[in-house]
Amino acid sequence: MIEPEGALCKRSNLLEAAMLQVNSAAELLKLDPGIKKILMEPKRVLTVSIPIRMDDGTVEVFKGFRVQHNLTRGPAKGGIRYHPEVDMEEVTALAMLMTWKCAVVNIPYGGAKGGVICNPKLLSMGELERLTRRFTTEISIIIGPGKDIPAPDVYTNPQVMAWIMDTFSMEHGFSVPAVVTGKPIEIGGSQGRNEATGMGVVFATEEAASRLGMHLTGSRVAVQGYGNVGAVAADGLKNLGCIIVAVSDSRGGIYSAPGLDLGAVSRFKESTGSVMGFPGAKPITNEELITLDCDILVPAALGSVITMENAGQVRARLVSEGANGPTSFEADEILYKRGITVIPDILANAGGVVVSYFEWVQGLQNFYWTRDEVISQLRRRISDSFQDVFVLKEEYGVSMRTAAYLLALSRVAKAMSLRGLYP
Ligand code: NAD
């Protein structure tokens, strides 16, 4: 899981970028002003206090949130993050992004996000479990398999999801696996969930390369963030013939012109805790990685790493956004004007939520798919969504990001107008 100090996007940037994108797509779509007004606000915001007995016997009270942005296309879906700096504005921005992400890949969900202000590194396992169980109880009035289905996010993991599932199930008197996704396989998690986001990045990159007439064999790739998303994406792209010239983590990056041996890099990171110091590779900074001479750049760590300041120096021809919000609104325009194709986060990293959807469906049916079934369905979803976005990009003469927002917004707006305004 990502380190807390680096994990969060600069939150004002995130909300601002999301709003600016929605505005420009709404204008192009000539969106009904009433619908736009509704979409600019979250549907439901819940703030809870979470009193916990700490290991030393004292009582500590934490604060948590669950925000549901829009539920027109289905139940709410989105992760829960535990972080000392998480706040309502950030959770709201991320909930909104989830609405667009689910709509782009056409899965029947609305967007949500949750957060608890805490530093999980300072909590014991027992404290973390009690915090999770009490938070689950507090938000249980709005979550459920048909209402809102949480998932892991920054500093939450399959174990936390298992506690949420167990708490909700205990309160209902029977097992309710479909209340969360990202669970351990042993209690109803899906095959392929761990690698889903990284594989989605690979499939989206493949689609983009074929539209650009780019040969992946021999293409040089730089990956920022050698974690869950970045390492899987790097490995998948290597299997397609790419040369992975650089990878990084929070301590810095490594570069090798002939290409890195990823198996050896992973073993090195596992034993030392970082890719830094990998023998035979040249150390580079995370800033240098962004502007490295390469063909494909995969930011898969933090938000706001491609900015007004460095967008002019990006040398890749294709940017595949594994991370959420790695490119600022202004940087996006600079890249577009420079002819650099950006596969936006709401498409490129949607593999995680797609397989979460598969996990939910499997949980509801008590019927489990093989990894091959999961990955081939994922590929189909990402390819179809890429094509849907690409068609709009050509039709409107806009960037892939604007086209993705056009697609998302039009799907949500259509559902809203069909359902009508209650009462
Ligand atoms: P992770 O914690 O597994 O990996 C993150 C990696 O980034 C780690 O290698 C970490 O060392 C590195 N990192 C941290 N700070 C950094 C810094 N300052 N500079 C460079 N690298 C740094 O997390 P993840 O699950 O791979 O998530 C990565 C990104 O992808 C996040 O933006 C996350 O929101 C996004 N994302 C993840 C998923 C998913 O399913 N995991 C889904 C959608 C989006």
PDB file of C-alpha atoms and ligand atoms in Angstrom, residues 1-7 9 81 94 98 101 113 152-155 193-198 223-231 248-253 269 273-275 286-287 299-303 305 321-326 345 348-353, ligand 1:
ATOM      1  CA  MET A   1       0.000   0.000   0.000  1.00  0.00           C
ATOM      2  CA  ILE A   2       1.154   3.509  -0.775  1.00  0.00           C
ATOM      3  CA  GLU A   3       3.107   5.521   1.811  1.00  0.00           C
ATOM      4  CA  PRO A   4       0.962   8.122   3.581  1.00  0.00           C
ATOM      5  CA  GLU A   5       3.295  11.048   3.108  1.00  0.00           C
ATOM      6  CA  GLY A   6       3.125  10.698  -0.646  1.00  0.00           C
ATOM      7  CA  ALA A   7      -0.182   9.052  -1.212  1.00  0.00           C
ATOM      8  CA  CYS A   9      -3.115  14.216  -4.419  1.00  0.00           C
ATOM      9  CA  ARG A  81      -8.771   5.290   2.974  1.00  0.00           C
ATOM     10  CA  LEU A  94     -12.659  11.126  -5.107  1.00  0.00           C
ATOM     11  CA  MET A  98     -15.651   7.254  -9.020  1.00  0.00           C
ATOM     12  CA  LYS A 101     -14.874   6.065 -13.702  1.00  0.00           C
ATOM     13  CA  LYS A 113     -15.484   7.270  -1.216  1.00  0.00           C
ATOM     14  CA  PRO A 152      -9.667  -0.911  -0.227  1.00  0.00           C
ATOM     15  CA  ASP A 153      -7.877   2.359  -0.854  1.00  0.00           C
ATOM     16  CA  VAL A 154      -4.802   4.061   0.616  1.00  0.00           C
ATOM     17  CA  TYR A 155      -3.792   2.199   3.787  1.00  0.00           C
ATOM     18  CA  ARG A 193      -8.386  -8.557  -8.195  1.00  0.00           C
ATOM     19  CA  ASN A 194      -4.793  -7.872  -7.063  1.00  0.00           C
ATOM     20  CA  GLU A 195      -3.437  -7.466 -10.566  1.00  0.00           C
ATOM     21  CA  ALA A 196      -6.623  -5.964 -12.077  1.00  0.00           C
ATOM     22  CA  THR A 197      -5.608  -2.296 -12.087  1.00  0.00           C
ATOM     23  CA  GLY A 198      -2.126  -2.944 -13.471  1.00  0.00           C
ATOM     24  CA  VAL A 223       7.057   3.601 -14.557  1.00  0.00           C
ATOM     25  CA  GLN A 224       6.736   5.878 -11.532  1.00  0.00           C
ATOM     26  CA  GLY A 225       5.737   3.871  -8.461  1.00  0.00           C
ATOM     27  CA  TYR A 226       6.762   0.223  -8.359  1.00  0.00           C
ATOM     28  CA  GLY A 227       3.810  -0.865  -6.229  1.00  0.00           C
ATOM     29  CA  ASN A 228       0.649  -2.845  -6.842  1.00  0.00           C
ATOM     30  CA  VAL A 229      -0.305  -0.970 -10.015  1.00  0.00           C
ATOM     31  CA  GLY A 230       3.154  -0.020 -11.312  1.00  0.00           C
ATOM     32  CA  ALA A 231       4.858  -3.390 -10.890  1.00  0.00           C
ATOM     33  CA  SER A 248      10.811   4.188  -9.000  1.00  0.00           C
ATOM     34  CA  ASP A 249       9.384   4.221  -5.516  1.00  0.00           C
ATOM     35  CA  SER A 250       9.117   6.846  -2.794  1.00  0.00           C
ATOM     36  CA  ARG A 251      12.904   6.863  -2.281  1.00  0.00           C
ATOM     37  CA  GLY A 252      13.772   7.470  -5.944  1.00  0.00           C
ATOM     38  CA  GLY A 253      14.179   5.720  -9.267  1.00  0.00           C
ATOM     39  CA  LYS A 269      12.856  -4.444  -3.503  1.00  0.00           C
ATOM     40  CA  GLY A 273      12.466  -2.341   0.865  1.00  0.00           C
ATOM     41  CA  SER A 274      13.276  -0.184  -2.180  1.00  0.00           C
ATOM     42  CA  VAL A 275      14.320  -0.313  -5.831  1.00  0.00           C
ATOM     43  CA  ASN A 286      11.248  10.837  -9.392  1.00  0.00           C
ATOM     44  CA  GLU A 287      11.250  14.243 -11.097  1.00  0.00           C
ATOM     45  CA  PRO A 299       2.719   7.462 -13.546  1.00  0.00           C
ATOM     46  CA  ALA A 300       1.520   4.901 -11.009  1.00  0.00           C
ATOM     47  CA  ALA A 301       2.231   6.496  -7.635  1.00  0.00           C
ATOM     48  CA  LEU A 302       0.975   9.961  -6.781  1.00  0.00           C
ATOM     49  CA  GLY A 303      -1.370  12.667  -7.914  1.00  0.00           C
ATOM     50  CA  VAL A 305       3.220  14.822 -10.678  1.00  0.00           C
ATOM     51  CA  GLU A 321      -2.261   7.125 -15.991  1.00  0.00           C
ATOM     52  CA  GLY A 322      -2.088   4.308 -13.447  1.00  0.00           C
ATOM     53  CA  ALA A 323      -2.353   6.749 -10.535  1.00  0.00           C
ATOM     54  CA  ASN A 324      -5.398   8.867  -9.760  1.00  0.00           C
ATOM     55  CA  GLY A 325      -4.984  12.472 -10.862  1.00  0.00           C
ATOM     56  CA  PRO A 326      -1.277  12.452 -11.845  1.00  0.00           C
ATOM     57  CA  ASP A 345      -6.969   7.781 -15.069  1.00  0.00           C
ATOM     58  CA  ALA A 348      -6.499   3.630 -17.695  1.00  0.00           C
ATOM     59  CA  ASN A 349      -6.807   2.609 -14.029  1.00  0.00           C
ATOM     60  CA  ALA A 350     -10.446   1.488 -14.089  1.00  0.00           C
ATOM     61  CA  GLY A 351      -9.404  -2.189 -14.099  1.00  0.00           C
ATOM     62  CA  GLY A 352      -9.584  -2.280 -10.309  1.00  0.00           C
ATOM     63  CA  VAL A 353     -13.189  -1.182 -10.102  1.00  0.00           C
TER      64      VAL A 353
HETATM   65  P1  NAD B   1       1.088   0.949  -3.750  1.00  0.00           P
HETATM   66  O1  NAD B   1       1.231   1.494  -2.402  1.00  0.00           O
HETATM   67  O2  NAD B   1       1.029  -0.530  -3.953  1.00  0.00           O
HETATM   68  O3  NAD B   1       2.318   1.464  -4.634  1.00  0.00           O
HETATM   69  C1  NAD B   1       2.646   2.802  -4.720  1.00  0.00           C
HETATM   70  C2  NAD B   1       4.100   2.929  -5.108  1.00  0.00           C
HETATM   71  O4  NAD B   1       4.391   4.315  -5.227  1.00  0.00           O
HETATM   72  C3  NAD B   1       5.070   2.354  -4.103  1.00  0.00           C
HETATM   73  O5  NAD B   1       6.110   1.697  -4.788  1.00  0.00           O
HETATM   74  C4  NAD B   1       5.606   3.592  -3.397  1.00  0.00           C
HETATM   75  O6  NAD B   1       6.922   3.415  -2.914  1.00  0.00           O
HETATM   76  C5  NAD B   1       5.587   4.592  -4.527  1.00  0.00           C
HETATM   77  N1  NAD B   1       5.622   5.974  -4.077  1.00  0.00           N
HETATM   78  C6  NAD B   1       5.152   6.517  -2.940  1.00  0.00           C
HETATM   79  N2  NAD B   1       5.477   7.809  -2.870  1.00  0.00           N
HETATM   80  C7  NAD B   1       6.162   8.080  -4.005  1.00  0.00           C
HETATM   81  C8  NAD B   1       6.789   9.229  -4.515  1.00  0.00           C
HETATM   82  N3  NAD B   1       6.813  10.377  -3.821  1.00  0.00           N
HETATM   83  N4  NAD B   1       7.378   9.147  -5.718  1.00  0.00           N
HETATM   84  C9  NAD B   1       7.382   7.991  -6.410  1.00  0.00           C
HETATM   85  N5  NAD B   1       6.851   6.861  -5.964  1.00  0.00           N
HETATM   86  C10 NAD B   1       6.246   6.916  -4.770  1.00  0.00           C
HETATM   87  O7  NAD B   1      -0.192   1.671  -4.358  1.00  0.00           O
HETATM   88  P2  NAD B   1      -1.028   1.247  -5.631  1.00  0.00           P
HETATM   89  O8  NAD B   1      -2.194   0.456  -5.192  1.00  0.00           O
HETATM   90  O9  NAD B   1      -0.097   0.684  -6.653  1.00  0.00           O
HETATM   91  O10 NAD B   1      -1.574   2.656  -6.113  1.00  0.00           O
HETATM   92  C11 NAD B   1      -0.787   3.512  -6.933  1.00  0.00           C
HETATM   93  C12 NAD B   1      -1.667   4.593  -7.531  1.00  0.00           C
HETATM   94  O11 NAD B   1      -2.683   3.989  -8.312  1.00  0.00           O
HETATM   95  C13 NAD B   1      -2.399   5.487  -6.527  1.00  0.00           C
HETATM   96  O12 NAD B   1      -2.498   6.775  -7.091  1.00  0.00           O
HETATM   97  C14 NAD B   1      -3.774   4.876  -6.443  1.00  0.00           C
HETATM   98  O13 NAD B   1      -4.741   5.807  -6.047  1.00  0.00           O
HETATM   99  C15 NAD B   1      -3.955   4.456  -7.894  1.00  0.00           C
HETATM  100  N6  NAD B   1      -4.954   3.409  -8.085  1.00  0.00           N
HETATM  101  C16 NAD B   1      -4.800   2.190  -7.500  1.00  0.00           C
HETATM  102  C17 NAD B   1      -5.743   1.205  -7.708  1.00  0.00           C
HETATM  103  C18 NAD B   1      -5.594  -0.163  -7.138  1.00  0.00           C
HETATM  104  O14 NAD B   1      -6.462  -1.016  -7.427  1.00  0.00           O
HETATM  105  N7  NAD B   1      -4.558  -0.447  -6.384  1.00  0.00           N
HETATM  106  C19 NAD B   1      -6.883   1.483  -8.498  1.00  0.00           C
HETATM  107  C20 NAD B   1      -7.012   2.744  -9.087  1.00  0.00           C
HETATM  108  C21 NAD B   1      -6.022   3.697  -8.870  1.00  0.00           C
END
